[in-house]
Amino acid sequence: MDINALIAQYGYATLVIGSVAEGETITLLGGVAAHQGLLRFWLVVVSVALGGMIGDQLLYLVGRRYGGQILRRFSRHQDKIRRAQRLIQRRPYLFVIGSRFMYGFRIIGPLLIGASHLPPKIFLPLNIFGAIVWALIFTTLGYAGGEVIGPWLHDLNQHLKHWIWLGLAVAIALGLRFWFKRRGKEGN
């Protein structure tokens, strides 16, 4: 199992899928992989921007369709939700692009935007622009970070093999201990 070959072969697809749900961590790792020459920088940017756009677009559509029902469940936060929705209506550019950069707003942000009934013709271009800027910034940070952890990554494949063998040995030892313990209780 060569981790570098796996990254080179499945890296872009993994970046798209990973950035649909999460984003920052996978994007930083994509930048590191680009620095190591396993992936191409601009394709990493495109992959994570695409995944981020898809994820936010899906959440926006869920918010448009079911946002009111979902947000009513948070009865203790209704004042904050109303304030956020007023801000979305007053400054959609700021909120749509900015929510991508606010920690903890990755999922709730697009839901709130959809529930506020911001028109798709406004959300879609802002979502695309925000995803590209976000992808470029975080991929660049990962690329720069690759300089720092690059020497360690060259030995990652060997380290990974050692950790897998160690984990396997620990699992076998724990399994045997459990088996002997259980067998001893059955014998009594």
PDB file of C-alpha atoms in Angstrom:
ATOM      1  CA  MET A   1       0.000   0.000   0.000  1.00  0.00           C
ATOM      2  CA  ASP A   2       1.660   3.206  -1.204  1.00  0.00           C
ATOM      3  CA  ILE A   3      -0.113   6.229   0.249  1.00  0.00           C
ATOM      4  CA  ASN A   4       1.382   8.563  -2.349  1.00  0.00           C
ATOM      5  CA  ALA A   5      -0.014   6.463  -5.212  1.00  0.00           C
ATOM      6  CA  LEU A   6      -3.441   6.441  -3.536  1.00  0.00           C
ATOM      7  CA  ILE A   7      -3.369  10.224  -3.162  1.00  0.00           C
ATOM      8  CA  ALA A   8      -2.305  10.712  -6.774  1.00  0.00           C
ATOM      9  CA  GLN A   9      -5.003   8.348  -8.046  1.00  0.00           C
ATOM     10  CA  TYR A  10      -7.990   9.258  -5.846  1.00  0.00           C
ATOM     11  CA  GLY A  11      -6.999  12.658  -4.474  1.00  0.00           C
ATOM     12  CA  TYR A  12      -9.229  14.918  -6.559  1.00  0.00           C
ATOM     13  CA  ALA A  13     -12.358  12.805  -6.038  1.00  0.00           C
ATOM     14  CA  THR A  14     -11.621  12.650  -2.315  1.00  0.00           C
ATOM     15  CA  LEU A  15     -11.220  16.426  -2.230  1.00  0.00           C
ATOM     16  CA  VAL A  16     -14.585  16.999  -3.908  1.00  0.00           C
ATOM     17  CA  ILE A  17     -16.398  14.570  -1.602  1.00  0.00           C
ATOM     18  CA  GLY A  18     -14.580  15.740   1.523  1.00  0.00           C
ATOM     19  CA  SER A  19     -15.210  19.411   0.884  1.00  0.00           C
ATOM     20  CA  VAL A  20     -18.944  18.837   0.382  1.00  0.00           C
ATOM     21  CA  ALA A  21     -19.286  18.006   4.054  1.00  0.00           C
ATOM     22  CA  GLU A  22     -16.353  19.572   5.837  1.00  0.00           C
ATOM     23  CA  GLY A  23     -13.851  21.603   3.996  1.00  0.00           C
ATOM     24  CA  GLU A  24     -10.988  23.333   5.730  1.00  0.00           C
ATOM     25  CA  THR A  25      -9.035  20.279   6.799  1.00  0.00           C
ATOM     26  CA  ILE A  26      -9.427  18.464   3.492  1.00  0.00           C
ATOM     27  CA  THR A  27      -8.527  21.637   1.595  1.00  0.00           C
ATOM     28  CA  LEU A  28      -5.389  22.196   3.655  1.00  0.00           C
ATOM     29  CA  LEU A  29      -4.369  18.575   3.042  1.00  0.00           C
ATOM     30  CA  GLY A  30      -5.008  19.049  -0.670  1.00  0.00           C
ATOM     31  CA  GLY A  31      -2.653  22.031  -0.613  1.00  0.00           C
ATOM     32  CA  VAL A  32      -0.013  19.940   1.142  1.00  0.00           C
ATOM     33  CA  ALA A  33      -0.415  17.201  -1.496  1.00  0.00           C
ATOM     34  CA  ALA A  34      -0.010  19.828  -4.218  1.00  0.00           C
ATOM     35  CA  HIS A  35       3.162  21.060  -2.566  1.00  0.00           C
ATOM     36  CA  GLN A  36       4.498  17.498  -2.547  1.00  0.00           C
ATOM     37  CA  GLY A  37       3.797  17.201  -6.278  1.00  0.00           C
ATOM     38  CA  LEU A  38       1.148  14.514  -5.817  1.00  0.00           C
ATOM     39  CA  LEU A  39      -1.653  16.760  -7.065  1.00  0.00           C
ATOM     40  CA  ARG A  40      -1.787  19.910  -9.162  1.00  0.00           C
ATOM     41  CA  PHE A  41      -2.447  23.121  -7.282  1.00  0.00           C
ATOM     42  CA  TRP A  42      -5.133  24.516  -9.607  1.00  0.00           C
ATOM     43  CA  LEU A  43      -6.959  21.196  -9.797  1.00  0.00           C
ATOM     44  CA  VAL A  44      -7.005  21.073  -5.993  1.00  0.00           C
ATOM     45  CA  VAL A  45      -8.525  24.570  -5.950  1.00  0.00           C
ATOM     46  CA  VAL A  46     -11.134  23.562  -8.541  1.00  0.00           C
ATOM     47  CA  SER A  47     -11.934  20.290  -6.734  1.00  0.00           C
ATOM     48  CA  VAL A  48     -12.488  21.810  -3.310  1.00  0.00           C
ATOM     49  CA  ALA A  49     -14.344  24.811  -4.735  1.00  0.00           C
ATOM     50  CA  LEU A  50     -16.660  22.420  -6.586  1.00  0.00           C
ATOM     51  CA  GLY A  51     -17.265  20.339  -3.467  1.00  0.00           C
ATOM     52  CA  GLY A  52     -17.870  23.439  -1.365  1.00  0.00           C
ATOM     53  CA  MET A  53     -20.303  24.842  -3.923  1.00  0.00           C
ATOM     54  CA  ILE A  54     -22.225  21.572  -4.135  1.00  0.00           C
ATOM     55  CA  GLY A  55     -22.465  21.231  -0.358  1.00  0.00           C
ATOM     56  CA  ASP A  56     -23.626  24.799   0.196  1.00  0.00           C
ATOM     57  CA  GLN A  57     -26.036  24.654  -2.738  1.00  0.00           C
ATOM     58  CA  LEU A  58     -27.650  21.487  -1.340  1.00  0.00           C
ATOM     59  CA  LEU A  59     -27.956  23.029   2.125  1.00  0.00           C
ATOM     60  CA  TYR A  60     -29.397  26.213   0.609  1.00  0.00           C
ATOM     61  CA  LEU A  61     -32.043  24.173  -1.232  1.00  0.00           C
ATOM     62  CA  VAL A  62     -32.874  22.243   1.954  1.00  0.00           C
ATOM     63  CA  GLY A  63     -33.174  25.599   3.722  1.00  0.00           C
ATOM     64  CA  ARG A  64     -35.517  26.964   1.044  1.00  0.00           C
ATOM     65  CA  ARG A  65     -37.748  23.892   1.249  1.00  0.00           C
ATOM     66  CA  TYR A  66     -37.580  22.888   4.930  1.00  0.00           C
ATOM     67  CA  GLY A  67     -35.715  25.755   6.602  1.00  0.00           C
ATOM     68  CA  GLY A  68     -38.711  27.143   8.462  1.00  0.00           C
ATOM     69  CA  GLN A  69     -39.517  23.737   9.953  1.00  0.00           C
ATOM     70  CA  ILE A  70     -35.899  23.054  10.868  1.00  0.00           C
ATOM     71  CA  LEU A  71     -35.255  26.465  12.412  1.00  0.00           C
ATOM     72  CA  ARG A  72     -38.474  26.406  14.503  1.00  0.00           C
ATOM     73  CA  ARG A  73     -36.974  23.509  16.443  1.00  0.00           C
ATOM     74  CA  PHE A  74     -34.368  25.888  17.870  1.00  0.00           C
ATOM     75  CA  SER A  75     -36.846  27.813  20.017  1.00  0.00           C
ATOM     76  CA  ARG A  76     -34.182  29.208  22.342  1.00  0.00           C
ATOM     77  CA  HIS A  77     -32.325  30.803  19.418  1.00  0.00           C
ATOM     78  CA  GLN A  78     -35.214  32.447  17.549  1.00  0.00           C
ATOM     79  CA  ASP A  79     -33.945  35.989  18.243  1.00  0.00           C
ATOM     80  CA  LYS A  80     -30.523  35.142  16.791  1.00  0.00           C
ATOM     81  CA  ILE A  81     -32.117  33.427  13.799  1.00  0.00           C
ATOM     82  CA  ARG A  82     -34.310  36.467  13.068  1.00  0.00           C
ATOM     83  CA  ARG A  83     -31.296  38.806  13.367  1.00  0.00           C
ATOM     84  CA  ALA A  84     -29.290  36.603  10.989  1.00  0.00           C
ATOM     85  CA  GLN A  85     -32.146  36.534   8.482  1.00  0.00           C
ATOM     86  CA  ARG A  86     -32.466  40.336   8.598  1.00  0.00           C
ATOM     87  CA  LEU A  87     -28.720  40.587   7.987  1.00  0.00           C
ATOM     88  CA  ILE A  88     -29.043  38.192   5.044  1.00  0.00           C
ATOM     89  CA  GLN A  89     -31.742  40.383   3.502  1.00  0.00           C
ATOM     90  CA  ARG A  90     -29.781  43.622   4.082  1.00  0.00           C
ATOM     91  CA  ARG A  91     -26.310  42.363   3.150  1.00  0.00           C
ATOM     92  CA  PRO A  92     -26.598  39.126   1.172  1.00  0.00           C
ATOM     93  CA  TYR A  93     -23.134  39.534  -0.359  1.00  0.00           C
ATOM     94  CA  LEU A  94     -21.459  39.799   3.010  1.00  0.00           C
ATOM     95  CA  PHE A  95     -23.406  36.946   4.573  1.00  0.00           C
ATOM     96  CA  VAL A  96     -23.239  34.439   1.712  1.00  0.00           C
ATOM     97  CA  ILE A  97     -19.509  34.872   1.147  1.00  0.00           C
ATOM     98  CA  GLY A  98     -18.654  35.446   4.808  1.00  0.00           C
ATOM     99  CA  SER A  99     -20.544  32.471   6.229  1.00  0.00           C
ATOM    100  CA  ARG A 100     -18.114  30.175   4.434  1.00  0.00           C
ATOM    101  CA  PHE A 101     -15.298  31.622   6.553  1.00  0.00           C
ATOM    102  CA  MET A 102     -17.138  31.659   9.897  1.00  0.00           C
ATOM    103  CA  TYR A 103     -16.350  28.665  12.052  1.00  0.00           C
ATOM    104  CA  GLY A 104     -19.512  26.772  12.919  1.00  0.00           C
ATOM    105  CA  PHE A 105     -21.534  28.365  10.122  1.00  0.00           C
ATOM    106  CA  ARG A 106     -20.562  25.875   7.447  1.00  0.00           C
ATOM    107  CA  ILE A 107     -23.855  23.964   7.734  1.00  0.00           C
ATOM    108  CA  ILE A 108     -26.223  26.406   9.402  1.00  0.00           C
ATOM    109  CA  GLY A 109     -25.226  29.357   7.180  1.00  0.00           C
ATOM    110  CA  PRO A 110     -26.602  28.014   3.876  1.00  0.00           C
ATOM    111  CA  LEU A 111     -29.684  26.667   5.717  1.00  0.00           C
ATOM    112  CA  LEU A 112     -30.365  30.144   7.140  1.00  0.00           C
ATOM    113  CA  ILE A 113     -29.794  31.731   3.744  1.00  0.00           C
ATOM    114  CA  GLY A 114     -32.210  29.324   2.091  1.00  0.00           C
ATOM    115  CA  ALA A 115     -34.806  29.787   4.843  1.00  0.00           C
ATOM    116  CA  SER A 116     -34.575  33.558   4.407  1.00  0.00           C
ATOM    117  CA  HIS A 117     -35.776  33.051   0.806  1.00  0.00           C
ATOM    118  CA  LEU A 118     -32.831  34.832  -0.743  1.00  0.00           C
ATOM    119  CA  PRO A 119     -33.425  34.334  -4.480  1.00  0.00           C
ATOM    120  CA  PRO A 120     -31.322  31.639  -6.175  1.00  0.00           C
ATOM    121  CA  LYS A 121     -30.160  34.174  -8.790  1.00  0.00           C
ATOM    122  CA  ILE A 122     -28.397  36.048  -5.972  1.00  0.00           C
ATOM    123  CA  PHE A 123     -27.212  33.034  -3.970  1.00  0.00           C
ATOM    124  CA  LEU A 124     -25.699  30.987  -6.814  1.00  0.00           C
ATOM    125  CA  PRO A 125     -23.147  33.523  -8.123  1.00  0.00           C
ATOM    126  CA  LEU A 126     -22.193  34.503  -4.564  1.00  0.00           C
ATOM    127  CA  ASN A 127     -21.814  30.835  -3.642  1.00  0.00           C
ATOM    128  CA  ILE A 128     -19.553  30.244  -6.643  1.00  0.00           C
ATOM    129  CA  PHE A 129     -17.428  33.318  -5.945  1.00  0.00           C
ATOM    130  CA  GLY A 130     -17.166  32.556  -2.225  1.00  0.00           C
ATOM    131  CA  ALA A 131     -16.220  28.925  -2.871  1.00  0.00           C
ATOM    132  CA  ILE A 132     -13.448  29.909  -5.280  1.00  0.00           C
ATOM    133  CA  VAL A 133     -11.994  32.518  -2.905  1.00  0.00           C
ATOM    134  CA  TRP A 134     -12.250  30.106   0.042  1.00  0.00           C
ATOM    135  CA  ALA A 135     -10.657  27.255  -1.935  1.00  0.00           C
ATOM    136  CA  LEU A 136      -7.825  29.467  -3.142  1.00  0.00           C
ATOM    137  CA  ILE A 137      -7.038  30.776   0.356  1.00  0.00           C
ATOM    138  CA  PHE A 138      -7.100  27.407   2.141  1.00  0.00           C
ATOM    139  CA  THR A 139      -5.299  25.539  -0.637  1.00  0.00           C
ATOM    140  CA  THR A 140      -2.575  28.195  -0.561  1.00  0.00           C
ATOM    141  CA  LEU A 141      -2.294  27.861   3.222  1.00  0.00           C
ATOM    142  CA  GLY A 142      -1.955  24.081   2.843  1.00  0.00           C
ATOM    143  CA  TYR A 143       0.604  24.532   0.097  1.00  0.00           C
ATOM    144  CA  ALA A 144       2.644  26.840   2.321  1.00  0.00           C
ATOM    145  CA  GLY A 145       2.264  24.396   5.215  1.00  0.00           C
ATOM    146  CA  GLY A 146       3.605  21.654   2.962  1.00  0.00           C
ATOM    147  CA  GLU A 147       6.986  23.334   3.169  1.00  0.00           C
ATOM    148  CA  VAL A 148       7.026  22.808   6.923  1.00  0.00           C
ATOM    149  CA  ILE A 149       5.776  19.223   7.031  1.00  0.00           C
ATOM    150  CA  GLY A 150       7.230  18.135   3.695  1.00  0.00           C
ATOM    151  CA  PRO A 151      10.235  16.298   5.105  1.00  0.00           C
ATOM    152  CA  TRP A 152       8.004  14.323   7.457  1.00  0.00           C
ATOM    153  CA  LEU A 153       5.606  13.402   4.627  1.00  0.00           C
ATOM    154  CA  HIS A 154       8.380  11.731   2.636  1.00  0.00           C
ATOM    155  CA  ASP A 155       8.637   9.147   5.395  1.00  0.00           C
ATOM    156  CA  LEU A 156       4.868   8.919   5.942  1.00  0.00           C
ATOM    157  CA  ASN A 157       4.468   5.733   3.942  1.00  0.00           C
ATOM    158  CA  GLN A 158       7.019   3.906   6.103  1.00  0.00           C
ATOM    159  CA  HIS A 159       5.588   5.401   9.312  1.00  0.00           C
ATOM    160  CA  LEU A 160       2.097   4.393   8.239  1.00  0.00           C
ATOM    161  CA  LYS A 161       3.145   0.780   7.741  1.00  0.00           C
ATOM    162  CA  HIS A 162       4.691   0.704  11.224  1.00  0.00           C
ATOM    163  CA  TRP A 163       1.540   2.161  12.799  1.00  0.00           C
ATOM    164  CA  ILE A 164      -0.677  -0.326  10.973  1.00  0.00           C
ATOM    165  CA  TRP A 165       1.425  -3.252  12.217  1.00  0.00           C
ATOM    166  CA  LEU A 166       1.475  -1.804  15.739  1.00  0.00           C
ATOM    167  CA  GLY A 167      -2.300  -1.312  15.680  1.00  0.00           C
ATOM    168  CA  LEU A 168      -2.808  -4.839  14.413  1.00  0.00           C
ATOM    169  CA  ALA A 169      -0.574  -6.262  17.156  1.00  0.00           C
ATOM    170  CA  VAL A 170      -2.436  -4.298  19.851  1.00  0.00           C
ATOM    171  CA  ALA A 171      -5.803  -5.434  18.464  1.00  0.00           C
ATOM    172  CA  ILE A 172      -4.674  -9.076  18.483  1.00  0.00           C
ATOM    173  CA  ALA A 173      -3.327  -8.764  22.034  1.00  0.00           C
ATOM    174  CA  LEU A 174      -6.563  -7.179  23.264  1.00  0.00           C
ATOM    175  CA  GLY A 175      -8.604  -9.798  21.416  1.00  0.00           C
ATOM    176  CA  LEU A 176      -6.619 -12.633  22.993  1.00  0.00           C
ATOM    177  CA  ARG A 177      -6.923 -11.059  26.438  1.00  0.00           C
ATOM    178  CA  PHE A 178     -10.678 -10.741  26.022  1.00  0.00           C
ATOM    179  CA  TRP A 179     -10.925 -14.325  24.766  1.00  0.00           C
ATOM    180  CA  PHE A 180      -8.871 -15.732  27.667  1.00  0.00           C
ATOM    181  CA  LYS A 181     -10.861 -13.693  30.182  1.00  0.00           C
ATOM    182  CA  ARG A 182     -14.155 -14.857  28.758  1.00  0.00           C
ATOM    183  CA  ARG A 183     -12.964 -18.451  28.568  1.00  0.00           C
ATOM    184  CA  GLY A 184     -11.890 -18.274  32.226  1.00  0.00           C
ATOM    185  CA  LYS A 185     -15.373 -17.060  33.273  1.00  0.00           C
ATOM    186  CA  GLU A 186     -17.063 -19.871  31.335  1.00  0.00           C
ATOM    187  CA  GLY A 187     -14.865 -22.445  33.063  1.00  0.00           C
ATOM    188  CA  ASN A 188     -15.935 -21.312  36.562  1.00  0.00           C
TER     189      ASN A 188
END
